Coordinates of C-alpha atoms and ligand atoms in Angstrom, one line a residue:
M169 CA 0.0 -0.2 0.1
T170 CA 1.2 3.3 -0.9
S171 CA 1.7 6.2 1.8
N172 CA -1.3 8.5 0.0
E173 CA -3.9 5.8 -0.3
R174 CA -7.3 6.9 1.5
V175 CA -7.7 4.4 4.8
V176 CA -11.3 4.3 5.7
V177 CA -12.6 2.5 9.3
I178 CA -16.2 2.2 10.1
G179 CA -16.7 2.0 14.2
T180 CA -15.0 4.3 16.5
G181 CA -15.1 1.3 19.5
L182 CA -11.8 0.1 20.9
A183 CA -10.6 -1.2 17.7
G184 CA -11.1 1.7 15.2
V185 CA -9.4 4.3 17.8
R186 CA -6.4 2.3 18.2
L187 CA -6.3 1.4 14.4
A188 CA -6.4 5.1 13.5
R189 CA -4.2 6.2 16.3
R190 CA -1.5 3.7 15.4
L191 CA -1.5 4.5 12.1
G192 CA -1.6 8.3 12.4
E193 CA 2.1 7.5 14.3
L194 CA 3.4 5.9 11.7
G195 CA 2.3 8.7 8.8
T196 CA -0.8 7.0 7.3
P197 CA -3.8 8.9 8.7
A198 CA -7.3 7.4 8.4
L199 CA -10.9 8.4 8.1
L200 CA -12.8 7.1 11.1
I201 CA -16.8 7.2 10.8
G202 CA -18.6 6.0 14.0
E203 CA -22.5 6.9 14.6
E204 CA -22.4 6.8 18.1
E205 CA -23.0 10.8 19.1
H206 CA -20.6 10.7 21.9
R207 CA -16.5 11.3 22.0
P208 CA -15.3 7.5 21.5
Y209 CA -15.3 6.1 24.8
N210 CA -13.6 3.0 26.3
R211 CA -16.5 0.1 26.4
V212 CA -14.9 -2.3 29.2
L213 CA -15.5 0.7 31.7
L214 CA -18.8 1.4 31.3
A215 CA -20.1 -0.5 34.5
E216 CA -17.8 1.8 36.2
V217 CA -20.1 4.9 34.7
L218 CA -23.4 3.0 35.8
A219 CA -21.9 2.3 39.1
G220 CA -21.4 6.2 39.6
R221 CA -17.4 5.6 40.2
Y222 CA -16.2 7.5 36.4
S223 CA -17.6 10.2 35.0
P224 CA -18.1 9.6 31.3
E225 CA -15.5 11.9 30.4
V226 CA -13.0 9.8 32.4
I227 CA -13.5 6.9 30.0
A228 CA -12.8 8.7 26.8
L229 CA -10.1 7.5 24.3
P230 CA -7.6 9.7 23.0
A231 CA -9.9 10.3 19.9
P232 CA -7.9 10.7 16.8
A233 CA -8.2 14.0 14.6
R234 CA -10.1 13.0 11.4
I235 CA -13.2 11.7 12.6
V236 CA -16.7 11.9 11.4
R237 CA -19.8 11.0 12.5
G238 CA -22.6 8.8 10.8
R239 CA -24.0 5.7 10.3
V240 CA -22.4 3.9 7.1
V241 CA -25.8 1.9 5.5
G242 CA -24.0 1.0 2.7
V243 CA -20.5 -0.2 1.0
D244 CA -20.1 -0.3 -2.8
R245 CA -16.7 -2.7 -3.7
A246 CA -16.8 -1.9 -7.5
Q247 CA -16.7 1.9 -6.9
R248 CA -14.6 1.5 -3.7
T249 CA -17.0 3.8 -1.5
V250 CA -19.4 3.8 1.1
A251 CA -22.7 5.8 1.7
C252 CA -23.8 7.1 4.9
A253 CA -27.3 7.4 6.4
D254 CA -27.2 11.6 5.4
G255 CA -26.4 10.7 1.6
S256 CA -22.8 11.6 2.1
V257 CA -20.6 8.9 0.1
I258 CA -16.9 8.7 1.1
A259 CA -14.5 7.0 -1.4
Y260 CA -11.4 4.8 0.0
D261 CA -8.8 2.8 -1.3
R262 CA -8.7 0.5 2.0
L263 CA -11.9 0.1 3.5
V264 CA -11.6 -1.6 7.6
L265 CA -14.6 -2.8 9.6
A266 CA -14.5 -2.3 13.1
T267 CA -18.6 -2.6 13.7
G268 CA -18.1 -4.3 17.2
S269 CA -21.5 -6.3 18.2
N270 CA -24.5 -6.0 18.9
P271 CA -26.1 -7.2 22.1
V272 CA -28.6 -10.2 22.2
L273 CA -31.7 -10.0 22.5
P274 CA -33.7 -13.5 23.5
P275 CA -37.2 -13.9 22.3
L276 CA -38.9 -12.9 25.3
R277 CA -42.8 -12.6 25.2
G278 CA -42.9 -8.9 25.7
L279 CA -39.7 -7.7 24.8
F280 CA -40.4 -5.7 22.2
T281 CA -43.2 -2.7 21.8
E282 CA -45.3 -2.5 18.3
N283 CA -42.7 0.1 17.2
H284 CA -39.8 -3.0 17.7
E285 CA -38.0 -0.5 20.4
L286 CA -37.9 -1.8 24.2
P287 CA -40.1 -1.1 26.2
E288 CA -39.7 1.8 28.8
G289 CA -37.5 0.3 31.6
V290 CA -35.9 -2.2 29.7
H291 CA -32.2 -1.9 28.7
A292 CA -29.4 -3.7 26.7
F293 CA -26.2 -2.7 28.3
R294 CA -23.4 -2.2 24.9
T295 CA -23.4 1.5 24.8
M296 CA -22.4 4.7 26.7
D297 CA -26.6 5.8 25.7
D298 CA -27.8 2.6 27.3
C299 CA -25.5 3.4 30.6
L300 CA -26.7 6.8 30.5
G301 CA -30.6 5.6 30.1
L302 CA -29.9 3.2 33.1
S303 CA -28.2 5.9 35.2
K304 CA -31.1 8.1 34.5
A305 CA -33.7 5.6 35.4
V306 CA -31.9 3.8 38.9
R307 CA -32.4 5.1 42.3
P308 CA -32.2 4.0 45.4
G309 CA -34.9 1.1 46.1
A310 CA -35.5 0.5 42.0
R311 CA -36.5 -2.8 41.9
A312 CA -33.9 -3.8 38.5
V313 CA -34.0 -7.5 37.4
V314 CA -31.0 -8.4 35.5
V315 CA -31.3 -10.8 32.7
G316 CA -28.1 -13.0 32.4
G317 CA -25.4 -14.2 34.8
G318 CA -21.9 -13.9 32.4
L319 CA -19.0 -11.1 32.8
L320 CA -21.8 -8.2 31.6
G321 CA -25.0 -9.0 33.6
V322 CA -22.2 -9.6 36.9
S323 CA -21.4 -6.2 35.6
A324 CA -24.6 -4.3 35.9
A325 CA -25.9 -6.2 39.1
R326 CA -23.4 -5.0 41.0
A327 CA -23.0 -1.6 39.1
L328 CA -27.0 -0.8 40.6
A329 CA -26.6 -2.6 43.5
L330 CA -23.9 0.1 44.1
R331 CA -26.5 2.5 43.1
G332 CA -29.2 1.3 45.7
A333 CA -31.3 -0.8 43.3
Q334 CA -32.7 -4.5 44.6
V335 CA -31.2 -6.1 42.4
V336 CA -32.5 -9.5 41.0
L337 CA -30.1 -11.3 38.9
A338 CA -31.5 -14.4 36.9
Q339 CA -28.8 -16.5 35.4
Q340 CA -30.5 -19.5 33.1
S341 CA -27.5 -22.1 33.7
E342 CA -26.5 -23.7 36.8
R343 CA -23.3 -20.7 38.0
L344 CA -22.5 -17.4 37.1
M345 CA -19.9 -16.5 34.8
E346 CA -19.7 -19.9 33.4
R347 CA -17.7 -19.4 30.0
Q348 CA -14.5 -17.9 32.2
L349 CA -14.8 -19.6 35.7
D350 CA -15.2 -22.9 36.9
P351 CA -17.5 -23.9 39.8
A352 CA -15.6 -23.1 43.0
A353 CA -15.2 -19.3 41.1
S354 CA -18.5 -18.8 39.9
K355 CA -19.7 -19.4 43.7
L356 CA -17.6 -16.9 45.1
V357 CA -18.6 -14.3 42.5
K358 CA -22.0 -15.0 44.0
R359 CA -21.0 -14.7 47.4
H360 CA -19.5 -11.2 46.1
L361 CA -22.8 -10.3 44.5
T362 CA -24.8 -11.5 47.4
D363 CA -22.8 -9.2 49.9
L364 CA -24.0 -6.7 48.0
G365 CA -27.5 -7.3 48.4
V366 CA -27.6 -8.6 45.0
E367 CA -30.8 -11.5 44.8
V368 CA -28.8 -14.4 42.3
H369 CA -31.3 -17.0 40.7
T370 CA -29.5 -19.4 38.8
E371 CA -31.0 -22.4 36.4
C372 CA -33.8 -19.7 36.2
R373 CA -35.0 -18.7 33.0
V374 CA -37.3 -15.8 32.4
R375 CA -40.2 -16.0 29.6
D376 CA -42.0 -13.3 30.2
V377 CA -41.8 -9.2 29.9
R378 CA -45.0 -7.4 31.3
C379 CA -45.5 -4.3 30.7
V380 CA -48.5 -1.6 31.3
G381 CA -48.8 1.5 29.4
G382 CA -45.6 0.8 27.6
A383 CA -43.6 0.8 30.6
V384 CA -42.3 -2.4 32.3
R385 CA -43.8 -3.6 35.5
S386 CA -42.8 -7.7 36.2
V387 CA -41.0 -9.8 34.7
E388 CA -42.4 -13.7 34.8
M389 CA -40.3 -16.4 35.1
A390 CA -40.6 -19.8 33.2
D391 CA -42.0 -21.3 36.2
G392 CA -44.9 -18.9 36.3
Y393 CA -43.2 -16.9 39.3
A394 CA -43.3 -13.1 38.3
L395 CA -41.3 -10.7 40.0
D396 CA -42.0 -6.9 40.0
A397 CA -39.4 -4.5 38.1
D398 CA -38.7 -1.1 37.8
L399 CA -36.0 -1.8 35.5
V400 CA -34.8 -4.5 33.2
V401 CA -31.6 -4.9 31.8
V402 CA -31.0 -7.9 29.3
A403 CA -27.1 -8.9 29.6
C404 CA -27.9 -11.9 27.0
G405 CA -24.7 -11.5 25.5
V406 CA -23.5 -10.2 22.2
R407 CA -23.4 -11.5 18.7
P408 CA -21.1 -9.5 15.5
R409 CA -22.6 -7.0 14.1
V410 CA -22.2 -8.2 10.0
G411 CA -24.9 -6.9 8.2
L412 CA -22.8 -4.3 6.2
A413 CA -20.8 -7.0 5.5
L414 CA -23.3 -9.3 4.2
T415 CA -24.8 -7.1 2.1
A416 CA -21.8 -6.3 0.7
G417 CA -21.6 -9.8 -0.3
L418 CA -18.2 -10.5 1.9
D419 CA -17.7 -14.0 3.3
V420 CA -19.3 -14.2 6.9
R421 CA -20.2 -17.0 9.0
K422 CA -20.7 -15.9 12.8
G423 CA -18.4 -13.2 12.2
V424 CA -16.8 -11.5 9.0
V425 CA -13.8 -13.9 8.3
V426 CA -10.7 -12.6 8.1
D427 CA -6.9 -14.2 7.3
D428 CA -3.8 -13.3 9.0
E429 CA -3.6 -9.8 7.6
L430 CA -7.3 -9.3 9.0
R431 CA -8.5 -9.4 5.1
T432 CA -12.0 -10.4 4.2
S433 CA -12.8 -12.1 0.9
D434 CA -12.5 -8.6 -0.7
P435 CA -8.6 -7.7 -0.7
Y436 CA -9.5 -3.8 -0.1
I437 CA -11.7 -4.5 2.7
H438 CA -10.4 -6.0 6.6
A439 CA -12.1 -6.4 9.4
I440 CA -11.0 -5.9 13.3
G441 CA -12.4 -6.4 16.3
D442 CA -15.5 -8.2 17.6
C443 CA -17.2 -8.0 14.0
A444 CA -14.4 -10.2 12.9
Q445 CA -13.7 -14.0 13.2
H446 CA -9.9 -14.9 12.6
A447 CA -9.3 -18.8 12.3
D448 CA -12.4 -19.3 13.2
V449 CA -12.7 -17.5 16.6
L450 CA -14.7 -14.8 17.5
Y451 CA -13.0 -13.6 20.5
G452 CA -15.5 -10.8 22.0
L453 CA -13.1 -9.1 24.0
A454 CA -10.9 -6.2 24.5
T455 CA -7.4 -7.4 23.8
P456 CA -8.0 -9.3 20.9
A457 CA -9.6 -6.2 19.0
L458 CA -6.1 -3.7 20.1
E459 CA -4.0 -6.7 18.9
Q460 CA -5.8 -6.9 15.5
A461 CA -5.8 -2.9 15.4
D462 CA -2.0 -3.1 15.9
A463 CA -1.2 -5.8 13.6
L464 CA -3.5 -4.1 10.8
A465 CA -1.8 -0.7 11.7
E466 CA 1.5 -2.2 10.7
L467 CA 0.4 -3.6 7.6
L468 CA -1.4 -1.0 6.6
A469 CA 1.6 1.4 6.7
G470 CA 3.6 -0.8 4.5
D471 CA 5.6 -3.4 6.6
A472 CA 4.4 -6.3 4.4
S473 CA 5.6 -9.0 7.0
A474 CA 3.2 -7.8 9.6
R475 CA 0.8 -10.7 10.9
Y476 CA -2.1 -11.4 13.3
T477 CA -1.8 -15.2 14.5
G478 CA -4.6 -15.0 17.1
T479 CA -4.6 -14.0 21.2
R480 CA -4.3 -16.1 24.0
S481 CA -6.2 -13.6 26.1
L482 CA -7.0 -13.1 29.5
T483 CA -10.3 -12.0 30.9
R484 CA -9.8 -9.9 34.3
L485 CA -12.9 -7.9 36.0
T486 CA -12.8 -6.0 39.2
L487 CA -15.8 -6.0 40.7
T488 CA -15.2 -2.8 43.4
G489 CA -17.5 -3.5 46.3
H490 CA -18.8 -0.9 48.8
D491 CA -15.4 -1.4 51.2
S492 CA -13.2 -4.0 49.5
P493 CA -12.4 -4.7 45.8
F494 CA -13.1 -7.9 44.6
D495 CA -10.8 -8.9 41.4
L496 CA -11.1 -12.0 39.4
A497 CA -8.4 -13.5 36.2
A498 CA -9.1 -16.2 34.3
F499 CA -7.5 -18.0 31.3
G500 CA -7.2 -21.0 29.0
E501 CA -9.0 -23.9 30.5
T502 CA -10.3 -23.8 34.0
E503 CA -11.6 -27.5 34.5
A504 CA -9.3 -30.2 34.4
L505 CA -9.7 -33.0 31.9
P506 CA -9.1 -36.8 33.3
G507 CA -5.0 -37.1 33.7
D508 CA -4.3 -33.3 34.3
D509 CA -2.7 -31.9 37.2
V510 CA -4.0 -29.4 39.3
V511 CA -2.9 -27.0 41.8
Q512 CA -5.6 -25.3 44.2
L513 CA -5.5 -23.2 46.9
A514 CA -8.4 -21.6 48.3
D515 CA -9.0 -19.7 51.7
A516 CA -12.9 -19.2 52.3
T517 CA -12.4 -16.8 55.6
R518 CA -10.5 -14.1 52.8
G519 CA -12.9 -15.4 49.8
T520 CA -9.5 -15.9 47.8
Y521 CA -9.2 -18.8 45.5
R522 CA -6.6 -19.6 43.0
K523 CA -6.2 -22.7 40.7
V524 CA -4.4 -23.5 37.7
V525 CA -4.3 -26.7 35.4
V526 CA -1.6 -28.1 34.0
R527 CA -1.3 -30.7 30.9
D528 CA 1.7 -32.5 29.4
D529 CA 4.2 -30.3 31.7
R530 CA 2.1 -27.1 29.9
L531 CA 0.0 -24.8 31.9
V532 CA -3.5 -25.0 30.3
G533 CA -5.6 -22.5 32.1
G534 CA -6.1 -21.1 35.7
V535 CA -8.4 -19.0 37.6
L536 CA -7.5 -16.3 40.4
V537 CA -9.9 -15.1 42.7
G538 CA -9.1 -11.7 45.4
E539 CA -5.8 -12.4 45.2
L540 CA -4.5 -11.3 41.8
G541 CA -0.2 -10.9 42.8
T542 CA 0.6 -13.7 40.5
V543 CA -1.3 -12.9 37.5
G544 CA 1.6 -11.2 35.5
A545 CA 3.8 -15.1 36.0
L546 CA 1.0 -17.0 35.0
A547 CA -0.1 -15.5 32.0
R548 CA 3.6 -14.9 30.9
A549 CA 3.7 -19.0 31.5
W550 CA 0.8 -19.5 29.6
E551 CA 1.6 -17.0 26.7
G552 CA 4.9 -18.3 26.2
A553 CA 3.5 -22.1 26.1
E554 CA 7.0 -23.6 27.4
P555 CA 7.1 -26.9 29.6
L556 CA 7.3 -26.2 33.2
P557 CA 9.9 -27.6 35.1
S558 CA 8.8 -31.5 36.0
D559 CA 9.2 -31.4 39.9
G560 CA 6.0 -29.2 40.1
G561 CA 7.7 -26.9 42.7
P562 CA 7.9 -23.8 40.2
L563 CA 4.6 -24.2 39.2
L564 CA 3.5 -24.2 43.1
H565 CA 5.7 -21.0 43.6
L566 CA 3.9 -19.2 40.4
L567 CA 0.4 -19.8 41.9
T568 CA 1.8 -18.5 45.3
N569 CA 4.4 -16.0 44.9
D570 CA 5.9 -16.7 48.0
G571 CA 6.8 -20.2 48.2
G572 CA 3.6 -21.4 49.3
S573 CA 1.9 -19.4 52.1
Ligands
FAD692 C1 -20.4 -3.1 29.7 C2 -19.1 -4.1 29.0 C3 -18.0 -4.5 29.4 C4 -16.9 -5.2 29.1 N1 -15.8 -5.5 29.7 C5 -14.8 -6.0 29.2 C6 -13.8 -7.1 29.8 O1 -14.0 -6.6 30.9 N2 -13.1 -7.5 29.3 C7 -12.9 -7.3 27.9 O2 -11.6 -7.6 27.3 N3 -13.9 -6.8 27.1 C8 -15.2 -6.4 27.6 N4 -15.8 -6.1 27.5 C9 -16.5 -6.3 25.6 C10 -15.5 -4.9 24.7 O3 -15.7 -4.0 25.3 C11 -15.4 -5.4 23.5 O4 -14.8 -6.6 23.0 C12 -14.7 -3.8 22.6 O5 -15.1 -2.9 22.9 C13 -14.5 -4.4 21.2 O6 -14.5 -3.0 20.6 P1 -14.6 -3.2 19.0 O7 -14.0 -1.8 18.3 O8 -14.5 -4.5 18.2 O9 -16.1 -2.5 19.2 P2 -17.4 -2.1 19.9 O10 -16.6 -1.1 21.1 O11 -18.3 -2.3 19.7 O12 -17.2 -0.8 18.5 C14 -18.0 -0.7 17.3 C15 -18.5 0.8 17.4 O13 -18.7 0.8 15.8 C16 -20.0 1.8 15.4 N5 -20.7 1.0 14.3 C17 -21.0 -0.3 14.2 N6 -21.5 0.1 12.8 C18 -21.5 1.1 12.2 C19 -22.2 1.9 11.2 N7 -22.7 1.0 10.0 N8 -21.5 3.0 11.1 C20 -21.1 3.9 11.9 N9 -20.5 3.7 13.0 C21 -20.8 2.0 13.2 C22 -20.8 1.0 16.5 O14 -21.5 2.1 17.1 C23 -19.7 1.5 18.0 O15 -19.4 2.4 18.1 C24 -17.6 -5.3 27.7 C25 -18.2 -4.4 27.1 C26 -19.0 -4.0 27.5 C27 -20.1 -3.7 26.7

């Protein structure tokens, strides 16, 4: 690519902004197009805004200079232009899709009004607008139901509880954050939420959202039990936002399919972040989005050898309570298979838990709750995928940092 080619990036989330900033540093300025009316911000920290710990300005990202507000509604691959909702047309030499994800809205009866909108009091939790809407609606004593007990639902429940709401969290499966955590760690997360006053119901399926005059009044469970609700947060996961790529005729499976050069089935169009599917993997996490942006910046700025080969990403979550923070980190496989070695340390009084799983002398996963001092060393051992010394001593040391206390 030559340095005077026009790079256009759709999406001003973590991936798009990082790419534009890196390209600017490398002397290849890009044009960013984003539909959200707010200054670009760090989505990972939205729960902190909802909890009242940070103002929206604190989580703003350093925005690149060339940024246009608008929604792209079409891509003309033959002409190499994009069309915006306001009728404007922008030409590109290289186009980057960084369109992120949409929240999954499950097929609950009553979840949509006749105009296909969420009823008053029902919120998704994905954007700054969702967060500000929820923040405006929540007040001490408000009855809030959070549907979904993954990372998003847990973050939302804890933030609403800190704002004084009476929160019920309904999780369909048998435990919280099951994608990231093993059963013992899930139990500690549940205990943390319960200590904050959140009522956690697992194996509990919400069936119905009941409204009066367009506003939510209650939520009904599959067993017929009804919960009064002033607020409902739908936190049932996300789905890559691929509408533009599909109508442009690009190869899309669950996400937009990309190769190691983050290139889609059209060599002039790339995709990064939550919307991209690389080596069959959809990440939906911040670190891979940033690593993809960095690799693509190198490529577009002229380093033909740059590649993205995947991310071994650690999930971290800090849940700040009234007096004590509750940190957790998880990586790789947190549940052992037959034949794996497991080292586990638990302290019920302090609410800490540490576990690593080793297979064929390699660290394959781990989970740390409440005690994250060793997370850096463990992450390095996991990322490096080097064989561990066979006597087990160093492994225990990795877990304790202090020789086994
Ligand atoms: C509340 C919350 C907490 C999270 N916590 C964590 C966490 O602890 N750890 C972690 O790793 N990840 C977390 N995530 C996930 C993380 O935020 C995402 O993985 C990351 O934001 C992906 O970045 P992205 O740039 O690909 O997409 P996004 O940040 O979603 O940005 C995409 C942008 O593109 C815009 N856009 C889409 N289509 C168009 C169009 N046609 N025209 C113009 N603009 C368009 C969207 O409006 C959006 O602004 C969390 C997410 C949420 C919502």
